[in-house]
Tab-separated table of C-alpha atoms in Angstrom:
chain	number	residue	atom	x	y	z
S	43	MET	CA	0.000	0.000	0.000
S	44	ILE	CA	1.039	3.618	-0.617
S	45	GLU	CA	0.636	6.721	1.520
S	46	PRO	CA	-1.059	9.497	-0.525
S	47	ALA	CA	1.244	12.273	-1.730
S	48	LEU	CA	-1.311	15.093	-1.498
S	49	PRO	CA	-3.073	16.361	1.635
S	50	PRO	CA	-6.802	17.223	1.381
S	51	ALA	CA	-6.042	20.956	1.374
S	52	CYS	CA	-4.505	20.636	-2.113
S	53	TYR	CA	-8.001	19.900	-3.424
S	54	THR	CA	-9.924	22.434	-1.339
S	55	ASP	CA	-7.778	25.410	-0.310
S	56	ASP	CA	-7.602	28.743	-2.173
S	57	LYS	CA	-3.876	29.021	-1.441
S	58	TRP	CA	-3.108	25.882	-3.440
S	59	PHE	CA	-5.442	27.009	-6.221
S	60	GLU	CA	-3.524	30.286	-6.605
S	61	LEU	CA	-0.212	28.422	-6.684
S	62	GLU	CA	-1.572	26.094	-9.376
S	63	GLN	CA	-2.716	28.985	-11.545
S	64	HIS	CA	0.787	30.455	-11.457
S	65	ARG	CA	3.096	27.428	-11.371
S	66	ILE	CA	1.113	24.929	-13.462
S	67	PHE	CA	-1.426	26.656	-15.700
S	68	GLY	CA	0.664	29.792	-16.104
S	69	ARG	CA	3.729	27.782	-17.136
S	70	LEU	CA	2.681	24.620	-19.003
S	71	TRP	CA	1.310	24.091	-22.502
S	72	LEU	CA	-2.489	24.008	-22.314
S	73	PHE	CA	-4.882	22.481	-24.836
S	74	ALA	CA	-6.936	25.231	-26.483
S	75	GLY	CA	-8.883	23.605	-29.335
S	76	LEU	CA	-8.869	21.467	-32.469
S	77	THR	CA	-7.792	22.585	-35.904
S	78	GLN	CA	-11.119	21.273	-37.219
S	79	GLN	CA	-12.710	24.237	-35.401
S	80	LEU	CA	-10.218	26.678	-36.941
S	81	ALA	CA	-10.082	25.619	-40.571
S	82	THR	CA	-11.465	28.761	-42.235
S	83	GLU	CA	-10.379	32.396	-42.288
S	84	ASN	CA	-11.453	34.262	-39.106
S	85	SER	CA	-12.701	31.098	-37.382
S	86	PHE	CA	-11.912	31.219	-33.672
S	87	VAL	CA	-12.220	29.577	-30.278
S	88	ALA	CA	-12.382	31.659	-27.097
S	89	ARG	CA	-11.308	29.987	-23.855
S	90	GLU	CA	-10.388	30.798	-20.284
S	91	LEU	CA	-7.089	29.098	-19.460
S	92	GLY	CA	-5.277	29.608	-16.178
S	93	GLY	CA	-7.720	32.381	-15.334
S	94	VAL	CA	-6.789	34.219	-18.545
S	95	PRO	CA	-9.243	34.908	-21.409
S	96	VAL	CA	-7.541	33.424	-24.474
S	97	LEU	CA	-8.512	33.816	-28.115
S	98	VAL	CA	-7.188	31.501	-30.835
S	99	GLN	CA	-8.080	32.661	-34.339
S	100	ASN	CA	-7.282	31.757	-37.941
S	101	LEU	CA	-5.820	34.957	-39.388
S	102	GLY	CA	-4.470	34.867	-42.908
S	103	GLY	CA	-4.318	31.072	-42.757
S	104	GLU	CA	-2.158	31.107	-39.594
S	105	LEU	CA	-3.349	30.277	-36.080
S	106	ARG	CA	-2.557	32.978	-33.559
S	107	ALA	CA	-3.260	33.278	-29.834
S	108	PHE	CA	-4.048	36.547	-28.068
S	109	ARG	CA	-5.483	37.689	-24.790
S	110	ASN	CA	-9.199	37.993	-25.601
S	111	SER	CA	-9.234	41.608	-24.512
S	112	CYS	CA	-9.447	44.795	-26.570
S	113	ALA	CA	-6.623	47.267	-25.911
S	114	HIS	CA	-9.215	50.032	-25.482
S	115	ARG	CA	-11.466	48.983	-22.588
S	116	GLY	CA	-10.689	45.305	-22.124
S	117	MET	CA	-13.868	44.074	-23.828
S	118	PRO	CA	-13.593	40.491	-25.148
S	119	LEU	CA	-12.963	40.658	-28.873
S	120	GLN	CA	-14.928	37.434	-29.396
S	121	VAL	CA	-17.816	36.840	-27.017
S	122	ALA	CA	-19.004	33.450	-28.315
S	123	PRO	CA	-17.033	30.297	-27.366
S	124	CYS	CA	-16.407	29.564	-31.052
S	125	GLY	CA	-17.442	30.819	-34.465
S	126	THR	CA	-16.274	32.858	-37.438
S	127	ARG	CA	-15.892	36.625	-37.084
S	128	ARG	CA	-13.278	39.251	-37.904
S	129	LEU	CA	-10.855	40.521	-35.244
S	130	ILE	CA	-12.949	43.560	-34.308
S	131	CYS	CA	-14.076	44.645	-30.847
S	132	PRO	CA	-17.884	44.449	-30.625
S	133	TYR	CA	-18.039	47.374	-28.153
S	134	HIS	CA	-16.455	50.319	-30.019
S	135	GLY	CA	-15.319	48.762	-33.284
S	136	TRP	CA	-11.550	48.822	-32.805
S	137	ALA	CA	-10.053	46.525	-35.438
S	138	TYR	CA	-6.767	44.627	-35.372
S	139	ASN	CA	-4.338	43.247	-37.931
S	140	ASP	CA	-3.303	39.603	-38.116
S	141	ASP	CA	-0.277	40.279	-35.897
S	142	GLY	CA	-2.403	41.962	-33.215
S	143	SER	CA	-1.426	45.525	-34.095
S	144	LEU	CA	-4.132	48.169	-34.292
S	145	ARG	CA	-5.636	48.424	-37.778
S	146	GLY	CA	-8.284	51.058	-37.355
S	147	VAL	CA	-10.456	53.017	-34.918
S	148	PRO	CA	-13.910	54.341	-35.911
S	149	ASN	CA	-14.443	58.008	-35.016
S	150	ALA	CA	-10.694	58.266	-34.452
S	151	LYS	CA	-10.681	62.051	-33.861
S	152	ILE	CA	-12.674	61.822	-30.617
S	153	TYR	CA	-9.878	59.776	-28.994
S	154	ASN	CA	-7.223	62.435	-29.598
S	155	MET	CA	-4.508	59.798	-30.147
S	156	CYS	CA	-1.220	60.683	-31.804
S	157	ASP	CA	0.266	58.446	-34.494
S	158	ALA	CA	2.929	57.107	-32.124
S	159	THR	CA	0.273	55.935	-29.670
S	160	LYS	CA	-1.703	54.214	-32.409
S	161	GLU	CA	1.402	52.421	-33.646
S	162	SER	CA	2.234	51.197	-30.147
S	163	ILE	CA	-1.150	49.595	-29.503
S	164	ARG	CA	-1.330	45.842	-29.970
S	165	LEU	CA	-2.979	42.807	-28.436
S	166	GLN	CA	-1.086	40.679	-25.926
S	167	SER	CA	0.017	37.521	-27.717
S	168	TYR	CA	0.823	34.023	-26.451
S	169	ALA	CA	2.933	31.183	-27.769
S	170	LEU	CA	0.962	28.664	-29.836
S	171	THR	CA	1.892	25.315	-31.324
S	172	THR	CA	-0.014	22.524	-33.032
S	173	VAL	CA	0.592	18.812	-32.621
S	174	GLY	CA	-1.396	17.170	-35.388
S	175	ASN	CA	-4.897	18.609	-34.964
S	176	PHE	CA	-4.320	19.582	-31.316
S	177	VAL	CA	-3.747	23.283	-30.601
S	178	PHE	CA	-1.732	24.176	-27.480
S	179	VAL	CA	-1.159	27.617	-25.966
S	180	ASN	CA	1.401	28.669	-23.378
S	181	LEU	CA	0.763	31.749	-21.217
S	182	SER	CA	4.358	32.139	-20.036
S	183	PRO	CA	6.552	34.845	-21.595
S	184	ASN	CA	9.295	32.177	-21.714
S	185	PRO	CA	7.509	28.912	-22.580
S	186	LEU	CA	9.307	25.645	-22.015
S	187	PRO	CA	9.828	23.414	-25.073
S	188	ILE	CA	6.760	21.226	-25.487
S	189	ALA	CA	9.049	18.161	-25.677
S	190	GLU	CA	9.940	18.806	-22.024
S	191	GLN	CA	6.272	18.510	-21.053
S	192	PHE	CA	5.198	15.559	-23.201
S	193	SER	CA	7.031	12.396	-24.217
S	194	GLU	CA	7.846	11.879	-27.879
S	195	ASP	CA	5.600	8.786	-27.882
S	196	LEU	CA	2.610	10.861	-26.737
S	197	LEU	CA	3.333	13.561	-29.310
S	198	ARG	CA	3.676	10.915	-32.031
S	199	ILE	CA	0.265	9.428	-31.186
S	200	LEU	CA	-1.392	12.855	-31.447
S	201	ARG	CA	0.289	13.497	-34.806
S	202	GLU	CA	-0.363	10.104	-36.365
S	203	VAL	CA	-4.007	9.779	-35.332
S	204	SER	CA	-4.983	13.311	-36.429
S	205	PRO	CA	-5.250	12.579	-40.183
S	206	TYR	CA	-8.118	10.184	-39.397
S	207	PHE	CA	-10.296	12.903	-37.807
S	208	ALA	CA	-13.496	13.942	-39.567
S	209	PRO	CA	-13.991	17.728	-39.873
S	210	ASP	CA	-17.273	17.894	-37.913
S	211	VAL	CA	-17.063	18.176	-34.132
S	212	SER	CA	-19.693	18.130	-31.381
S	213	TYR	CA	-18.731	20.374	-28.441
S	214	THR	CA	-20.292	21.280	-25.102
S	215	HIS	CA	-19.195	22.626	-21.725
S	216	PHE	CA	-20.649	22.683	-18.215
S	217	ALA	CA	-19.590	23.338	-14.618
S	218	CYS	CA	-18.695	20.693	-12.020
S	219	ASN	CA	-18.140	21.084	-8.282
S	220	TYR	CA	-14.906	19.179	-7.772
S	221	ASP	CA	-11.186	19.765	-8.182
S	222	TRP	CA	-9.405	19.279	-11.505
S	223	LYS	CA	-6.874	16.938	-9.905
S	224	LEU	CA	-9.652	14.545	-8.889
S	225	ASN	CA	-10.617	14.318	-12.559
S	226	PHE	CA	-7.043	13.691	-13.719
S	227	GLU	CA	-6.575	11.061	-11.016
S	228	ASN	CA	-9.868	9.500	-12.089
S	229	VAL	CA	-8.761	9.016	-15.709
S	230	LEU	CA	-5.487	7.518	-14.463
S	231	ASP	CA	-7.465	5.127	-12.221
S	232	TRP	CA	-8.382	2.339	-14.659
S	233	ASN	CA	-9.696	0.168	-11.797
S	234	HIS	CA	-12.793	2.311	-11.261
S	235	ALA	CA	-14.283	1.574	-14.701
S	236	GLN	CA	-15.837	-1.805	-13.856
S	237	PHE	CA	-17.581	-0.374	-10.780
S	238	VAL	CA	-18.602	3.154	-11.785
S	239	HIS	CA	-19.287	2.387	-15.463
S	240	SER	CA	-20.622	-1.144	-15.108
S	241	GLN	CA	-23.496	-0.521	-17.544
S	242	THR	CA	-21.799	1.892	-19.959
S	243	LEU	CA	-18.054	1.649	-20.625
S	244	ALA	CA	-17.077	-1.546	-18.790
S	245	PRO	CA	-19.182	-3.926	-20.953
S	246	LEU	CA	-17.250	-2.707	-24.009
S	247	LEU	CA	-13.889	-3.601	-22.485
S	248	GLN	CA	-12.270	-6.981	-21.932
S	249	ILE	CA	-11.342	-7.350	-18.260
S	250	GLU	CA	-9.261	-10.193	-16.840
S	251	SER	CA	-10.252	-12.084	-13.679
S	252	SER	CA	-7.479	-10.168	-11.889
S	253	GLY	CA	-9.309	-6.904	-12.643
S	254	THR	CA	-6.810	-5.656	-15.219
S	255	PHE	CA	-7.687	-4.870	-18.838
S	256	SER	CA	-6.852	-7.492	-21.453
S	257	ALA	CA	-4.007	-6.914	-23.876
S	258	VAL	CA	-4.951	-6.071	-27.441
S	259	GLU	CA	-5.101	-8.988	-29.879
S	260	SER	CA	-6.595	-7.105	-32.823
S	261	ASN	CA	-4.735	-7.319	-36.120
S	262	GLN	CA	-6.716	-4.488	-37.708
S	263	SER	CA	-4.820	-1.471	-36.396
S	264	LYS	CA	-3.476	1.073	-38.884
S	265	LEU	CA	-1.303	2.620	-36.197
S	266	PHE	CA	0.190	0.095	-33.806
S	267	LEU	CA	0.909	-3.132	-35.700
S	268	GLU	CA	4.338	-4.064	-36.986
S	269	GLY	CA	5.089	-1.924	-40.003
S	270	SER	CA	2.641	0.785	-38.842
S	271	PRO	CA	3.742	4.312	-37.825
S	272	LEU	CA	3.422	3.650	-34.076
S	273	ALA	CA	4.531	0.020	-33.918
S	274	ASP	CA	7.389	0.869	-31.541
S	275	ILE	CA	5.308	2.941	-29.091
S	276	VAL	CA	5.995	2.076	-25.458
S	277	PHE	CA	2.782	2.347	-23.462
S	278	SER	CA	2.958	3.552	-19.877
S	279	GLY	CA	3.576	0.959	-17.211
S	280	ASP	CA	3.367	1.435	-13.467
S	281	ALA	CA	5.179	4.531	-12.261
S	282	PRO	CA	8.036	4.122	-9.775
S	283	LEU	CA	6.988	4.505	-6.162
S	284	ALA	CA	9.873	6.773	-5.145
S	285	GLY	CA	12.266	9.335	-6.526
S	286	LYS	CA	11.915	12.577	-8.440
S	287	VAL	CA	9.154	12.573	-11.065
S	288	ALA	CA	9.828	14.068	-14.519
S	289	LEU	CA	7.075	16.281	-15.933
S	290	LYS	CA	6.765	14.268	-19.155
S	291	ASP	CA	6.142	11.109	-17.107
S	292	VAL	CA	3.006	12.541	-15.461
S	293	SER	CA	1.079	12.227	-18.738
S	294	ARG	CA	0.234	8.604	-19.612
S	295	ILE	CA	-0.661	6.571	-22.705
S	296	GLY	CA	-2.411	3.201	-22.685
S	297	ARG	CA	-4.191	0.743	-24.960
S	298	SER	CA	-6.376	-2.258	-24.167
S	299	SER	CA	-8.604	-4.792	-25.870
S	300	MET	CA	-12.116	-3.810	-26.928
S	301	PRO	CA	-13.839	-6.652	-28.817
S	302	TYR	CA	-15.175	-5.326	-32.096
S	303	SER	CA	-18.552	-5.834	-33.693
S	304	ALA	CA	-19.870	-3.621	-36.458
S	305	ARG	CA	-22.539	-1.097	-35.508
S	306	TRP	CA	-25.175	0.544	-37.692
S	307	PHE	CA	-22.845	3.441	-38.539
S	308	SER	CA	-19.653	1.423	-39.141
S	309	SER	CA	-20.276	1.191	-42.871
S	310	LEU	CA	-20.292	5.011	-43.144
S	311	PHE	CA	-16.586	5.313	-42.358
S	312	GLU	CA	-13.390	5.036	-44.260
S	313	GLU	CA	-11.318	2.291	-42.676
S	314	PRO	CA	-10.804	3.236	-38.984
S	315	CYS	CA	-7.340	3.315	-37.467
S	316	ASP	CA	-7.628	0.930	-34.492
S	317	ARG	CA	-10.478	-1.594	-34.601
S	318	GLY	CA	-10.585	-4.012	-31.706
S	319	ALA	CA	-8.904	-1.632	-29.280
S	320	PHE	CA	-9.385	1.309	-26.969
S	321	PHE	CA	-6.517	3.745	-26.516
S	322	ALA	CA	-6.295	6.687	-24.142
S	323	CYS	CA	-3.922	9.614	-23.680
S	324	ASN	CA	-4.012	11.238	-20.235
S	325	ILE	CA	-2.439	14.605	-21.061
S	326	PHE	CA	-1.297	16.552	-17.999
S	327	PRO	CA	-2.480	18.823	-16.586
S	328	ASN	CA	-6.111	18.510	-17.569
S	329	VAL	CA	-6.943	16.629	-20.786
S	330	ASN	CA	-8.160	13.115	-21.546
S	331	PHE	CA	-8.211	11.962	-25.179
S	332	GLY	CA	-9.035	8.561	-26.555
S	333	SER	CA	-10.466	6.376	-29.287
S	334	ILE	CA	-13.076	3.649	-29.437
S	335	HIS	CA	-12.097	1.301	-32.279
S	336	GLY	CA	-10.735	4.327	-34.150
S	337	GLU	CA	-14.336	4.931	-35.232
S	338	SER	CA	-15.064	7.642	-32.694
S	339	PHE	CA	-12.908	9.893	-30.534
S	340	TYR	CA	-13.539	11.702	-27.265
S	341	LEU	CA	-11.677	14.686	-25.853
S	342	GLN	CA	-12.250	16.036	-22.349
S	343	GLN	CA	-10.749	19.030	-20.575
S	344	TYR	CA	-11.367	20.124	-16.987
S	345	VAL	CA	-10.373	23.757	-16.507
S	346	PRO	CA	-10.091	24.958	-12.879
S	347	THR	CA	-12.095	28.099	-12.092
S	348	ALA	CA	-11.801	28.002	-8.273
S	349	ALA	CA	-10.651	25.640	-5.556
S	350	GLY	CA	-12.909	22.604	-5.988
S	351	ARG	CA	-14.629	23.835	-9.155
S	352	ILE	CA	-14.033	23.286	-12.874
S	353	ASP	CA	-15.492	24.097	-16.253
S	354	TYR	CA	-15.726	20.765	-18.064
S	355	HIS	CA	-15.255	20.896	-21.849
S	356	SER	CA	-16.203	17.916	-23.993
S	357	TRP	CA	-15.648	17.233	-27.696
S	358	VAL	CA	-16.576	14.147	-29.718
S	359	PHE	CA	-15.954	13.410	-33.380
S	360	THR	CA	-15.640	10.429	-35.682
S	361	THR	CA	-13.118	9.087	-38.112
S	362	LYS	CA	-13.500	10.328	-41.678
S	363	LEU	CA	-16.689	9.436	-43.506
S	364	LYS	CA	-16.634	7.840	-46.930
S	365	ALA	CA	-16.489	10.262	-49.837
S	366	ARG	CA	-20.197	10.266	-50.715
S	367	VAL	CA	-21.544	10.099	-47.154
S	368	PRO	CA	-23.003	13.451	-45.987
S	369	PRO	CA	-22.316	14.884	-42.500
S	370	GLN	CA	-23.998	12.904	-39.724
S	371	PRO	CA	-25.043	15.356	-36.956
S	372	HIS	CA	-27.471	12.823	-35.465
S	373	LEU	CA	-24.614	10.334	-35.110
S	374	LEU	CA	-22.455	12.903	-33.320
S	375	TRP	CA	-25.395	13.719	-31.041
S	376	GLY	CA	-25.823	10.053	-30.145
S	377	ILE	CA	-22.122	9.528	-29.457
S	378	HIS	CA	-21.962	12.679	-27.352
S	379	HIS	CA	-25.057	11.646	-25.392
S	380	ALA	CA	-23.371	8.338	-24.525
S	381	GLU	CA	-20.132	10.137	-23.634
S	382	LYS	CA	-21.968	12.552	-21.328
S	383	ARG	CA	-23.575	9.634	-19.521
S	384	VAL	CA	-20.127	8.240	-18.671
S	385	ILE	CA	-18.923	11.697	-17.569
S	386	ASP	CA	-21.978	12.096	-15.330
S	387	GLU	CA	-21.329	8.746	-13.660
S	388	ASP	CA	-17.903	10.014	-12.643
S	389	ALA	CA	-19.169	13.470	-11.715
S	390	VAL	CA	-21.668	12.187	-9.132
S	391	LEU	CA	-18.927	10.406	-7.205
S	392	LEU	CA	-16.219	13.040	-7.651
S	393	THR	CA	-18.600	15.709	-6.327
S	394	ALA	CA	-19.236	13.561	-3.256
S	395	LEU	CA	-15.500	12.962	-2.852
S	396	GLN	CA	-14.814	16.702	-3.041
S	397	LYS	CA	-17.297	17.347	-0.220
S	398	SER	CA	-15.703	14.617	1.864
S	399	LEU	CA	-12.226	16.097	1.413
S	400	GLN	CA	-13.431	19.502	2.593
S	401	ALA	CA	-13.661	18.232	6.166
S	402	ALA	CA	-10.886	15.623	6.040
S	403	ASP	CA	-7.623	15.712	7.977
S	404	SER	CA	-5.988	13.117	5.750
S	405	ILE	CA	-6.634	10.792	2.807
S	406	GLY	CA	-6.720	7.003	3.111
S	407	LEU	CA	-4.289	4.496	1.654
S	408	MET	CA	-3.669	3.855	-2.039
S	409	GLY	CA	-3.039	0.496	-3.676
S	410	ASP	CA	0.166	-0.315	-5.537
S	411	HIS	CA	-1.790	-0.188	-8.804
S	412	GLU	CA	-2.368	3.536	-8.098
S	413	ALA	CA	1.330	4.338	-8.426
S	414	THR	CA	0.603	6.628	-11.392
S	415	LEU	CA	-1.737	8.737	-9.238
S	416	HIS	CA	0.919	8.849	-6.562
S	417	ALA	CA	3.554	9.967	-9.086
S	418	MET	CA	1.325	12.840	-10.225
S	419	GLY	CA	0.931	13.896	-6.580
S	420	ARG	CA	4.700	13.736	-6.020
S	421	TRP	CA	5.356	15.921	-9.077
S	422	TYR	CA	2.734	18.392	-7.817
S	423	MET	CA	4.438	18.655	-4.424
S	424	GLN	CA	7.856	18.964	-6.085
S	425	GLU	CA	6.624	22.025	-7.982
S	426	LEU	CA	4.243	23.689	-5.549
S	427	SER	CA	5.317	22.925	-1.990
S	428	GLU	CA	7.657	25.372	-0.286
S	429	GLU	CA	10.342	22.697	-0.150
S	430	GLY	CA	9.926	21.721	-3.802
S	431	ALA	CA	9.801	25.290	-5.075
S	432	ALA	CA	12.874	26.352	-3.079
């Protein structure tokens, strides 16, 4: 058995929340959106990341990230969570160039600005990078290389699976009353699936009598078989129980057996990338991405808004449809409905756990199989505790 690495206060106390915003979300690469949502000129996604309003927009065919705040009065330049609209403030019409510099001001004479002032005005920008179809933003003025945050195997999976994504995405977001770390620990905790999701996810998986997931036996993968692009991927094993934890080892990748049988929509797809399997990427600090048979994909992000509270963002999409098959919004709705049911099963228990931690002096024991959760907690204390930050 393992003693937990984190005290209850890390999940409930405002002091820890403020440290997280600065030392984790203000420093690491954060998922901001999918390129499918940003494919056309002036398409955008507007997010709050690390307490900062962030705008990612397609400008001149290039993705750029800015603080979603007009230089005039701080009004959000884009009010909707996503859409297509020029880079113009909706409040007083100030317009910006692709690089964030000021392009024009309606009724310019009433502001009494000199030319030098106009030329100095620009939006605050942030570092942005794409990994396949995944868009990441870093709020730090000196961002660390993304290869220091994520292993090359994880980055390779994101790149190689992206060409299979269909362009249409179903997206929703909602609030939950529990800490973001509980959600990340939950996706690392494979053992909970057969108990919490006994009627939803667990029946799709193949679980051994020992309680572990069965190894994949499918020979239909386009990604992981010998001769395929990811044949040499090393999936995450149990984390070591002691020693310093590297940041790139906090994120995890796994793959397990999922017996395949064709469903009513299977014939609509081009050949999926991973039939007979379920793979998942637990992307620290707050993203869970995975595939069911390579036919459908889920993407979850849990953005902290306060101690013990998150905004939960959920995307689902399918693999590419055959050439003459029209978009299938009803299929996306059905997949997303099933995905939300699984999320809700977790949310009921994580909300109860959050309430329990509020009055707790300590947390109970952890099993050896929860070494990955323990490693995440050790990394957290390395970075945020007074001893670790010294």
